[in-house]
Short mmCIF file of C-alpha atoms in Angstrom, two decimals:
data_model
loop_
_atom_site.label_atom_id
_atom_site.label_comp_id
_atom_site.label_asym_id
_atom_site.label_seq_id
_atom_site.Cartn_x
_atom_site.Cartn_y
_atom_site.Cartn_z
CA UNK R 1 0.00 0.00 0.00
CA UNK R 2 1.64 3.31 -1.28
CA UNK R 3 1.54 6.32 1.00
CA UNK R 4 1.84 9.74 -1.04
CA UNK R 5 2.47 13.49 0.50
CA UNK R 6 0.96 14.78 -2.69
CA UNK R 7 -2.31 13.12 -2.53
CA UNK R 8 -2.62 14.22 1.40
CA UNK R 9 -1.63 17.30 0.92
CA UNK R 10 -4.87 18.55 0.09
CA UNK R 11 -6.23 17.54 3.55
CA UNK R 12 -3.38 19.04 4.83
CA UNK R 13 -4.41 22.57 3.30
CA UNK R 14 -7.67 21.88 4.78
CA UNK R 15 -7.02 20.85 8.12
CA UNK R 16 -8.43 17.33 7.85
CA UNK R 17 -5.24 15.76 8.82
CA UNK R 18 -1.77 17.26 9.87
CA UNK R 19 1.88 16.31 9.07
CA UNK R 20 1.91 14.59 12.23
CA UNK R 21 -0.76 12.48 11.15
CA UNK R 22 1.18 11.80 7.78
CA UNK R 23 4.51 10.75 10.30
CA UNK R 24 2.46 8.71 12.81
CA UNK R 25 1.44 6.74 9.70
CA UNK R 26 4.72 6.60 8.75
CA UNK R 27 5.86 5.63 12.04
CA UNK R 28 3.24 2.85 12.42
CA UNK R 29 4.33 0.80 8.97
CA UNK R 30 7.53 1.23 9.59
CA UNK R 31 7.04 -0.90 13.27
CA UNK R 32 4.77 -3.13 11.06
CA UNK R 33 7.01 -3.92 8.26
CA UNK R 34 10.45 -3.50 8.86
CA UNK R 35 11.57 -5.99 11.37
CA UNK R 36 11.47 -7.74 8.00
CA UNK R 37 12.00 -5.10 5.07
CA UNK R 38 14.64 -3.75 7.38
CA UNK R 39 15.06 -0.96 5.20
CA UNK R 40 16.64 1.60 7.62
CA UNK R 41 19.87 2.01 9.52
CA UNK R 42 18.72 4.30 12.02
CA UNK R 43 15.52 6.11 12.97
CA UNK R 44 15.07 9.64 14.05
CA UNK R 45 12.11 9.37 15.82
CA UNK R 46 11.95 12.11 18.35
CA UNK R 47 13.67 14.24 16.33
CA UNK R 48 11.10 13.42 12.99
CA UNK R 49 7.84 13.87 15.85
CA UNK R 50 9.36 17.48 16.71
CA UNK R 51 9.87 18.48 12.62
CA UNK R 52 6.23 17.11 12.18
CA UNK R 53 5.09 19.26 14.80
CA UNK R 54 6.46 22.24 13.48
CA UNK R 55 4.96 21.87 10.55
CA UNK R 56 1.83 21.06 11.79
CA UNK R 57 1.47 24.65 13.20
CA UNK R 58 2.76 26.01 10.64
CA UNK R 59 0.04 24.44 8.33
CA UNK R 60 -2.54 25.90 10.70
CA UNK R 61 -1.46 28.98 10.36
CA UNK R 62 -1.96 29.06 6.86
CA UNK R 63 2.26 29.24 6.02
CA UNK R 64 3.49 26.32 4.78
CA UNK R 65 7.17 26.78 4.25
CA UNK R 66 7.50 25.39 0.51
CA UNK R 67 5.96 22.35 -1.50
CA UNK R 68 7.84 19.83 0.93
CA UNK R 69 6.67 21.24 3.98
CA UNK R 70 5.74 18.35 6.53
CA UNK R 71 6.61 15.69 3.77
CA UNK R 72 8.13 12.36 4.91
CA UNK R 73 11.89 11.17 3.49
CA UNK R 74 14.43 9.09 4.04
CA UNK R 75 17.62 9.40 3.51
CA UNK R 76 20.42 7.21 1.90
CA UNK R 77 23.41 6.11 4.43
CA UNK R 78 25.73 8.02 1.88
CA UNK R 79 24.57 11.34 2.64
CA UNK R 80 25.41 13.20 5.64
CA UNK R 81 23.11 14.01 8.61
CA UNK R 82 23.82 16.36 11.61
CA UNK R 83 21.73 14.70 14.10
CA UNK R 84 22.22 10.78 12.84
CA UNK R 85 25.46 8.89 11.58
CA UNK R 86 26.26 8.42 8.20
CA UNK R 87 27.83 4.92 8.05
CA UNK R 88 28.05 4.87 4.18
CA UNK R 89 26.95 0.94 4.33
CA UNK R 90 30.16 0.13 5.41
CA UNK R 91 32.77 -0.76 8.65
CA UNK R 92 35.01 1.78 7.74
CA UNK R 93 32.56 4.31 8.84
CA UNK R 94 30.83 2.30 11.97
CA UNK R 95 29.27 5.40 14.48
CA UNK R 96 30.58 8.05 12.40
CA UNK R 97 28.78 11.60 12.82
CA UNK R 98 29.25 14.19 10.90
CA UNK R 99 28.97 17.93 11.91
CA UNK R 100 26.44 19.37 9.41
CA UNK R 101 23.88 18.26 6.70
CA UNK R 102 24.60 17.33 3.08
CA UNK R 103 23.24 20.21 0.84
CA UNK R 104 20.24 18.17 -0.27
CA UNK R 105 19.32 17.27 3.11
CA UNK R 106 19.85 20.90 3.97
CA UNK R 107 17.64 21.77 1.73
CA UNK R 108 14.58 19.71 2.39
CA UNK R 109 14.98 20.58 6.23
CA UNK R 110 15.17 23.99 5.36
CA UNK R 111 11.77 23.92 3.59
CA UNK R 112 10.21 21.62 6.16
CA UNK R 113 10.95 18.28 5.77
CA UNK R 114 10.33 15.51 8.11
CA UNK R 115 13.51 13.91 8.20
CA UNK R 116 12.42 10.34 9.46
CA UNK R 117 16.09 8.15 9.37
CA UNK R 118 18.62 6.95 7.48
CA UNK R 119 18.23 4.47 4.92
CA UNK R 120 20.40 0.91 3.69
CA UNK R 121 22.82 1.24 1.55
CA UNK R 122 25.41 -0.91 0.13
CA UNK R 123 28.72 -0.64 1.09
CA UNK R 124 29.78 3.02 -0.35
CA UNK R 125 26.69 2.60 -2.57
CA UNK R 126 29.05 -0.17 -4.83
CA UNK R 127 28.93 -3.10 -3.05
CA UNK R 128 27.09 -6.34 -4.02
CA UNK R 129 24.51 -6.53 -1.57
CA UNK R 130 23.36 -5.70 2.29
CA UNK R 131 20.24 -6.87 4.85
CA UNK R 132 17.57 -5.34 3.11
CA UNK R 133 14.56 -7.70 1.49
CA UNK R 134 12.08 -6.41 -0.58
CA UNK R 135 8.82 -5.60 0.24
CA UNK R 136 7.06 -7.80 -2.10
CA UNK R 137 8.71 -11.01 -1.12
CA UNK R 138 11.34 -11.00 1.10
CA UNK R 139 12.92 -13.86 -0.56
CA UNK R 140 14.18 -11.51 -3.22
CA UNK R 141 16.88 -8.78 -3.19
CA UNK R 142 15.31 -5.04 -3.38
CA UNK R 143 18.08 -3.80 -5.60
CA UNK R 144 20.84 -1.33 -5.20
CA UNK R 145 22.58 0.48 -4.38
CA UNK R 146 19.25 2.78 -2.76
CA UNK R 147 18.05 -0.75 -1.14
CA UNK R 148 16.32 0.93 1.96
CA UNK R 149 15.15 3.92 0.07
CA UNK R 150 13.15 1.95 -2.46
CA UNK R 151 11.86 -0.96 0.13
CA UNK R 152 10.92 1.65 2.59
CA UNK R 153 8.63 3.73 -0.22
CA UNK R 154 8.01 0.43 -1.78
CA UNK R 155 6.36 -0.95 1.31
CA UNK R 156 4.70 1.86 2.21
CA UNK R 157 6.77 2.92 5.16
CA UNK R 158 7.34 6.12 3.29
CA UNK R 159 6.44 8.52 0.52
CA UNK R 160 9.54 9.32 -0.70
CA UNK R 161 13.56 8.62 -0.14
CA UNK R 162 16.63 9.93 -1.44
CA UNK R 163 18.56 7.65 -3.59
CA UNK R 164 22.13 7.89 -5.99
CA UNK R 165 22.76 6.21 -8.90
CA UNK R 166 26.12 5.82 -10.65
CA UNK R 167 25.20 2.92 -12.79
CA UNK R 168 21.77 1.14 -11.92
CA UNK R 169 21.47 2.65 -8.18
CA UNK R 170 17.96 4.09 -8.62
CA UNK R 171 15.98 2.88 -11.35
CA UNK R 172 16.70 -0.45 -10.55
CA UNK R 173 15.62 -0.70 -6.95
CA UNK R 174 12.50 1.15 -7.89
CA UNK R 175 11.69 -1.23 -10.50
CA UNK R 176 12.15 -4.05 -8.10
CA UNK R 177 9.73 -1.92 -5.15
CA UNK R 178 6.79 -1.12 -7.42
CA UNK R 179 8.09 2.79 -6.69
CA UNK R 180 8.61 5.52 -9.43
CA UNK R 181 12.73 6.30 -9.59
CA UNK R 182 13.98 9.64 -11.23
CA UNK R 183 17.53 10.14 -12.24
CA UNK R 184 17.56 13.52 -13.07
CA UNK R 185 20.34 14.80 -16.17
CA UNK R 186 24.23 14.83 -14.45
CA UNK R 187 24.90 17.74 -12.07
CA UNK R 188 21.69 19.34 -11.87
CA UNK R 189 21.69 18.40 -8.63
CA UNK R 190 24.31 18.81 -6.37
CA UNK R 191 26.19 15.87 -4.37
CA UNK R 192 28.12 18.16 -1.55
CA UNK R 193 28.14 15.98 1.44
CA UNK R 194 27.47 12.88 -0.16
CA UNK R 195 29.93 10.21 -0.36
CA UNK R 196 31.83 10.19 -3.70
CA UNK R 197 31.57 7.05 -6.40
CA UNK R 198 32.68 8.48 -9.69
CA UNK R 199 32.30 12.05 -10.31
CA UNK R 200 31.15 11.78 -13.66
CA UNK R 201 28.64 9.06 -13.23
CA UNK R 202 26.94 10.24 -9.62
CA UNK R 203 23.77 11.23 -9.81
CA UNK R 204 21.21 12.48 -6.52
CA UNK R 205 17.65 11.79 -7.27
CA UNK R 206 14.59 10.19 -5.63
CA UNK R 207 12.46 7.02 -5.47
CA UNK R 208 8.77 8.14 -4.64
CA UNK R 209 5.62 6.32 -3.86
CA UNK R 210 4.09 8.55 -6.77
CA UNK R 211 5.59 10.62 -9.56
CA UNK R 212 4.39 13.86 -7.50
CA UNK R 213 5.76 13.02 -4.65
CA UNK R 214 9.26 12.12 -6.37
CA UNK R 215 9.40 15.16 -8.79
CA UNK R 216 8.33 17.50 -5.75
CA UNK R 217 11.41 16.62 -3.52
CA UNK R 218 13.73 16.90 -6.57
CA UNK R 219 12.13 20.28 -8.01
CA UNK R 220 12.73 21.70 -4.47
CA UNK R 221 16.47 20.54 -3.79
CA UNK R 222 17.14 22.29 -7.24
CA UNK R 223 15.40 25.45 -6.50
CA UNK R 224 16.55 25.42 -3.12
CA UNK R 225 20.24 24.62 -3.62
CA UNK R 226 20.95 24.07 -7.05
CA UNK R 227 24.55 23.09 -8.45
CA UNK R 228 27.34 25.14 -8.68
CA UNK R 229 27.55 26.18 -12.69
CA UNK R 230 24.40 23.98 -13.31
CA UNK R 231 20.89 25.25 -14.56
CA UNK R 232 17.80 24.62 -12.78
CA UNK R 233 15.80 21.83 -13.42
CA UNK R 234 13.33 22.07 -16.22
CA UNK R 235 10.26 22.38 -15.29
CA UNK R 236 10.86 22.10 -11.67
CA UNK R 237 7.89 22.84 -9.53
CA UNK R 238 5.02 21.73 -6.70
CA UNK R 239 3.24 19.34 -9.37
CA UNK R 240 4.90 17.44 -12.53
CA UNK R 241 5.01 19.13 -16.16
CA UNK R 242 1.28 19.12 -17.55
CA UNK R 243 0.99 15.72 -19.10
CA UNK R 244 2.24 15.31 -22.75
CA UNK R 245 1.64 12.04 -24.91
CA UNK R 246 4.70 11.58 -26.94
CA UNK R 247 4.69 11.54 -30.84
CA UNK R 248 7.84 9.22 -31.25
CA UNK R 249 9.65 7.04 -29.01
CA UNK R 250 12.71 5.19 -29.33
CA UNK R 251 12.97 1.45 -28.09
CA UNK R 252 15.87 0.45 -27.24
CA UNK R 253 16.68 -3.19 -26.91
CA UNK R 254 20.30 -3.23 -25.73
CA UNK R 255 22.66 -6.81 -25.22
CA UNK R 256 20.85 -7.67 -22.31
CA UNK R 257 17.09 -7.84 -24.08
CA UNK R 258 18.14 -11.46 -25.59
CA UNK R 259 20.13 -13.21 -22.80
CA UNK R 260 18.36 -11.07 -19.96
CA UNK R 261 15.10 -11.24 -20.26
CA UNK R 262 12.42 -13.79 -19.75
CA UNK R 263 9.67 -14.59 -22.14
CA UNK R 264 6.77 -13.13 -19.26
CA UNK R 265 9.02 -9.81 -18.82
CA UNK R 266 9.33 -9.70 -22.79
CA UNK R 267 5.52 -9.88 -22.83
CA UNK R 268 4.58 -7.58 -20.44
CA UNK R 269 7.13 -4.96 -22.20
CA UNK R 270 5.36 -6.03 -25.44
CA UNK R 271 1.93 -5.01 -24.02
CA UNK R 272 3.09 -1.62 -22.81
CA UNK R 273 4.94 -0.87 -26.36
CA UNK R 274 1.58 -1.65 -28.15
CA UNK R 275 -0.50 -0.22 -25.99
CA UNK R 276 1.65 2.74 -26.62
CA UNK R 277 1.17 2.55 -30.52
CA UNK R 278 -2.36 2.00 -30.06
CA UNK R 279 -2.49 5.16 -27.77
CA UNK R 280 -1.24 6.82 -31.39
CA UNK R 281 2.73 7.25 -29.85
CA UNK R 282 5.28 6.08 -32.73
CA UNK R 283 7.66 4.00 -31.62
CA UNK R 284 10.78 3.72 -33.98
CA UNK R 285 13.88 0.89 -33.10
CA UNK R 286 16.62 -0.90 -34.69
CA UNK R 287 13.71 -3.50 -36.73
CA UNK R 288 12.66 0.11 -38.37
CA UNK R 289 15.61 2.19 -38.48
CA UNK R 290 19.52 1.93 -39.08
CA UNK R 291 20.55 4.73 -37.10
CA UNK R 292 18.94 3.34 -34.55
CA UNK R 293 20.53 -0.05 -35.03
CA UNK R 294 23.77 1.69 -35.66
CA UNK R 295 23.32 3.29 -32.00
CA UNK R 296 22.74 -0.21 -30.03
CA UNK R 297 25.18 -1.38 -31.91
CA UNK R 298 27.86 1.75 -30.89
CA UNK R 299 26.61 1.41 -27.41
CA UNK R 300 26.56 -2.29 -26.72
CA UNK R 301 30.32 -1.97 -28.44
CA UNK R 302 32.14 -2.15 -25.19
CA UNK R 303 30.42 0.97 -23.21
CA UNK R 304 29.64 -1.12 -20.26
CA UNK R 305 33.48 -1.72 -19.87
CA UNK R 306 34.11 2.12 -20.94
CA UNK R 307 32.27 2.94 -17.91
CA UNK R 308 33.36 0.61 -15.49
CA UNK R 309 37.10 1.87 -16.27
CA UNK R 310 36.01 5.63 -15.95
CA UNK R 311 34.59 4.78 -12.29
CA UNK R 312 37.67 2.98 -11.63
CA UNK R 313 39.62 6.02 -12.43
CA UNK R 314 37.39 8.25 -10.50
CA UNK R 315 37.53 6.19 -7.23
CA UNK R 316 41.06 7.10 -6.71
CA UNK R 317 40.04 9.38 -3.99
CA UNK R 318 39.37 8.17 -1.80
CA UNK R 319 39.30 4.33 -2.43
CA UNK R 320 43.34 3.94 -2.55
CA UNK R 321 43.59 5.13 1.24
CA UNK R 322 40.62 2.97 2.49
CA UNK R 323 42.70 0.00 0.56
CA UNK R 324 45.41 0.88 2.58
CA UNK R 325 43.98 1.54 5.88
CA UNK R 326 41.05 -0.81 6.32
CA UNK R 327 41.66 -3.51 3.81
CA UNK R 328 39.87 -6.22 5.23
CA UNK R 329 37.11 -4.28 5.93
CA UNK R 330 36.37 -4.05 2.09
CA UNK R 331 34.41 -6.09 -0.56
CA UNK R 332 36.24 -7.46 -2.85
CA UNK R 333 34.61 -5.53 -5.60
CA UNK R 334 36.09 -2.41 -4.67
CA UNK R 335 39.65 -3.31 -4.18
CA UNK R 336 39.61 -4.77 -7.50
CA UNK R 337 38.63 -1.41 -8.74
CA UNK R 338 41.46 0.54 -7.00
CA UNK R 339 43.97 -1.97 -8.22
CA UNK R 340 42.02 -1.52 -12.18
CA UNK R 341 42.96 2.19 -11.71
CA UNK R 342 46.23 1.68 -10.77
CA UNK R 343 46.86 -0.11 -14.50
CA UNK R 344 45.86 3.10 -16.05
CA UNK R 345 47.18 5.70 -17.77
CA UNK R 346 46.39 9.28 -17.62
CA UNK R 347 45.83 8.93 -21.39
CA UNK R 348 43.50 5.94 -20.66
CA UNK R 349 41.27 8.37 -18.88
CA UNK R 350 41.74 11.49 -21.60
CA UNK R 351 40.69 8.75 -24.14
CA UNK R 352 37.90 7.39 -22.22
CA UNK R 353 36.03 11.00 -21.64
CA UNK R 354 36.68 12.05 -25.16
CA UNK R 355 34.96 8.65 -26.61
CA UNK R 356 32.70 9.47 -23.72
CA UNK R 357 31.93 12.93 -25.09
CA UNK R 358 31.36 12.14 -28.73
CA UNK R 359 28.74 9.27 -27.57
CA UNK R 360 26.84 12.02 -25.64
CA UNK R 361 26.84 14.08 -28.93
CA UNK R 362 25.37 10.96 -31.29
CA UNK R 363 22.73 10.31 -28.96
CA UNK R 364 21.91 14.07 -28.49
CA UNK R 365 21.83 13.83 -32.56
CA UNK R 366 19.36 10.27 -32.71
CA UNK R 367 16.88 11.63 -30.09
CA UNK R 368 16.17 15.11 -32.61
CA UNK R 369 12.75 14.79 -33.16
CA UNK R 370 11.82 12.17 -30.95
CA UNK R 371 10.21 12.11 -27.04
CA UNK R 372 12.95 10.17 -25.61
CA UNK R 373 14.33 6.47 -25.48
CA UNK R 374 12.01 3.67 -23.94
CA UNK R 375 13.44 0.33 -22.59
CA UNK R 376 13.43 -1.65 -19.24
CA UNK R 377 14.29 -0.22 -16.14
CA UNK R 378 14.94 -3.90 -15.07
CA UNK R 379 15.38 -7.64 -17.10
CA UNK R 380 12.93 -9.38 -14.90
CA UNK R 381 11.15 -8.89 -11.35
CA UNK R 382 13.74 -8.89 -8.30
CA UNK R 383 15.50 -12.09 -8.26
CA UNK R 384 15.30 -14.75 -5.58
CA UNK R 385 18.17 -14.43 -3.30
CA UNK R 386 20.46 -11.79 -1.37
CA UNK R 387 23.95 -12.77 -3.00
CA UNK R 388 23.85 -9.36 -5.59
CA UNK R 389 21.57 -7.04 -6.52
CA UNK R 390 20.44 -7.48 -9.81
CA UNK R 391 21.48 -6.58 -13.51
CA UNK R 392 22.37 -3.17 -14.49
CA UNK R 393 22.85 -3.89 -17.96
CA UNK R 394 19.44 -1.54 -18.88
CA UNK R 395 20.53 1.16 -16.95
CA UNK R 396 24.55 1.88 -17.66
CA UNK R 397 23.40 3.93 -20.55
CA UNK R 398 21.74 6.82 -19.21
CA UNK R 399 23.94 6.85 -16.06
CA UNK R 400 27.31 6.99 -18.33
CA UNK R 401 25.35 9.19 -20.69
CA UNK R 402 24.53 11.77 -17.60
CA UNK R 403 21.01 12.08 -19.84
CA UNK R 404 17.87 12.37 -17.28
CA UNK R 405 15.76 8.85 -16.79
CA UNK R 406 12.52 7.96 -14.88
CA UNK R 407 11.26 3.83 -13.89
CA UNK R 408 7.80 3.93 -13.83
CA UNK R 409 5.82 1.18 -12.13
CA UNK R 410 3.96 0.17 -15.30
CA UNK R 411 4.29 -3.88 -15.69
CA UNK R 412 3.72 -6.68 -13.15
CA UNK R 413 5.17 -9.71 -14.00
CA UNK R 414 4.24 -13.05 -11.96
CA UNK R 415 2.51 -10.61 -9.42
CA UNK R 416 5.75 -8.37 -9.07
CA UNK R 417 6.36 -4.82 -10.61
CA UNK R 418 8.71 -4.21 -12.90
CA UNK R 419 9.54 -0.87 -14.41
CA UNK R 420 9.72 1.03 -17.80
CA UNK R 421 12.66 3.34 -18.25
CA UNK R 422 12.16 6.17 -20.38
CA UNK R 423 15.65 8.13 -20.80
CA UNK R 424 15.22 12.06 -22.39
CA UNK R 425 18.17 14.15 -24.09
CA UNK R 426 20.30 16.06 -21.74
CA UNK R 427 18.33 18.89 -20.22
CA UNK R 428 15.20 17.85 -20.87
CA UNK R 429 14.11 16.71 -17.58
CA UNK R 430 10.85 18.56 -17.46
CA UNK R 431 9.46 17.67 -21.12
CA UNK R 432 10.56 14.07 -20.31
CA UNK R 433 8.30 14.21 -16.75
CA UNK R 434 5.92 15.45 -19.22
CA UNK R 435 6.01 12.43 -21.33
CA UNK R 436 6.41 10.24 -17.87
CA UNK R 437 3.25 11.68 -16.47
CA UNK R 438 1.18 11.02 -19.50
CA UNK R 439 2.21 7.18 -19.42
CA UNK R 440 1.44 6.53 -15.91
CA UNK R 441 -2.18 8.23 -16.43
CA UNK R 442 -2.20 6.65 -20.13
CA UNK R 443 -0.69 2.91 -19.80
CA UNK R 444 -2.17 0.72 -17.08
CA UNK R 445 -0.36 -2.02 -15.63
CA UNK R 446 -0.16 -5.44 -17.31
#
């Protein structure tokens, strides 16, 4: 059962119910469900009550701070918290407590925000896996990196989390919840105070219970704090871009649609593209046209490794001195990466960006004149198990791309959800929420 500030807030307005009212529910299926979800690290609980009841006044007295005023959230173990630690998934980091807020958590307790605890992460948001189950069946893995953040929206505990994503970190996990994710373009918002990955790949965005309650606590981190030498996000406001149907769509099939995906996934994509065409939307792909082909073929050309390598570069700082400090304390993923980096050239990394750069300018070129890309946000419902998080084949290419993507809860396959990425040109974010809201309204689950 989803729980969604923007569809209380009207009651809110009106005095039916209170932001304490929206925490206490909170607070009530979060001591229902996550003894097993166990999506957080640590609550705030007497520190969320106080927020809410600051709000609550403030609501009564007419003067709601700003659109997330008295809203719900959760925030990744990544991202730093005055009044909670910020463990970053990890031993290295047991108890730590940092001084002051991240900016984005500044920002949303700034306009009001009920900051309700700390959500799981895996281990510096790149390990392969952590205690979190998902909500649906907690047999299978949530996803990751933003477990906690999509299990705790996903199972209702919450409205809306913060997550990152550097490959698959949010998309994935929300495709695995039943929650919308939104990775908004590269740098729009900012990541001060929030643990580095790879500078070029990091994104902050949000996995909400609806697509208003996720693009209202992005829109106001952008207009509250921005990003140093960034625009504003398009469109950013209370309520999503007025819906838009789309006149062309790309589908984009990518390596992983043959050995990936299974034949009820397949289907249930199937459903949703013809649905789509039947809704009038034209959807172009590599069966119709060679650029197109030409693209998947550029992009499923060794990308996934070009990325990997870029991150591996980037994780320099400061992976090397956690390698040499706490060692044992590490997966083994990570000092594999540090030791990857330390094969590389400077060169290797000029190389990489500039092949980088030129891939960003052929997809700018394909998506002229169409909506935006459309694929899977996920090859198949969560898996069964707790050993890794799931696939990220669907979702390298927007992340190394920096381009803006949404998964919208828009399939169920064997009775779990499974999401539908669309991915917009860089920029776009507010035409492609456009497009996003019109297929959530437009295409029912099948």
């Amino acid at each position: 059962m989803m729980n969604s500030f923007s569809q209380a807030l009207p009651d809110l307005l009106a005095g039916i119910r209170t932001p304490r009212d929206l925490l206490e529910h909170c607070l009530v299926r979060i001591a229902e469900r996550d003894g097993t979800v166990k999506a957080f690290v640590t609550l705030n609980i007497e520190g969320a009550r106080a927020a809410a009841d600051a709000a609550t006044a403030r609501y009564r007295a007419g003067a709601p701070l700003s659109m997330v005023d008295g809203c719900p959230v959760g925030i990744k173990d990544i991202m730093d918290t005055s009044d909670l630690p910020t463990q970053m998934g990890s031993p290295v980091y047991s108890g730590w407590q940092p001084r002051y807020d991240a900016a984005c958590v500044h920002a949303l307790r700034k306009g009001g925000a009920v900051i309700v605890g700390k959500t799981v992460t895996t281990a510096f948001a790149t390990g392969a896996t952590n205690q979190t189950t998902n909500p649906h069946d907690p047999a299978r893995t949530p996803g990751g990196s933003s477990s906690g953040s999509a299990a705790a929206v996903g199972g209702g505990m919450l409205p809306v989390a913060l997550g990152t994503q550097t490959q698959g970190s949010i998309l994935r996990p929300a495709s695995y919840c039943g929650a919308v994710g939104f990775k908004p373009t590269h740098g729009l918002l900012t990541m001060q105070g929030v643990h580095p990955i790879s500078l070029t790949h990091d994104h902050l965005g949000a996995i909400g219970s609806t697509l208003d309650d996720t693009w209202r606590i992005v829109s106001h981190i952008s207009l509250a704090q921005g990003a140093a030498g960034q625009p504003f996000l398009s469109g950013a406001g209370a309520v999503p871009p007025a819906a838009k149907r789309p006149r062309r769509l790309i589908r984009l099939y990518t390596k992983g649609w043959e050995p990936e995906v299974d034949p009820a996934t397949r289907a249930a994509f199937e459903a949703v593209i013809d649905r789509l065409k039947a809704a009038g939307v034209e959807i172009t792909s590599r069966e119709t046209s060679q650029t197109v082909a030409d693209l998947e073929a550029a992009l499923d050309g060794g990308f996934t490794e070009r990325s990997v390598d870029i991150t591996a570069w980037e994780m320099k700082w400061p992976y090397e001195q956690y390698v040499r400090d706490h060692g044992p304390l590490l997966e083994q993923r990570i000092k594999d990466r540090v030791a990857h980096a330390a094969k590389m050239m400077p060169a290797d990394y000029t190389r990489l960006l500039e092949e980088k750069r030129a891939m960003q300018a052929r997809v700018r070129g394909v998506l002229e004149g169409s909506d935006g890309f459309i694929t899977l946000a996920a090859s198949s419902p969560a898996p069964v198990g707790h050993d890794q998080t799931g696939s990220r084949t669907f979702l390298l290419y927007a992340s190394f791309l920096g381009i803006p993507a949404f998964s919208l809860p828009l399939m169920t396959v064997d009775g779990l959800p499974v999401g539908v990425q669309l991915i917009g040109a860089w920029g776009t974010d507010g035409d492609l929420c456009a497009v996003a809201n019109w297929m959530m309204s437009a295409t029912a689950k099948g």
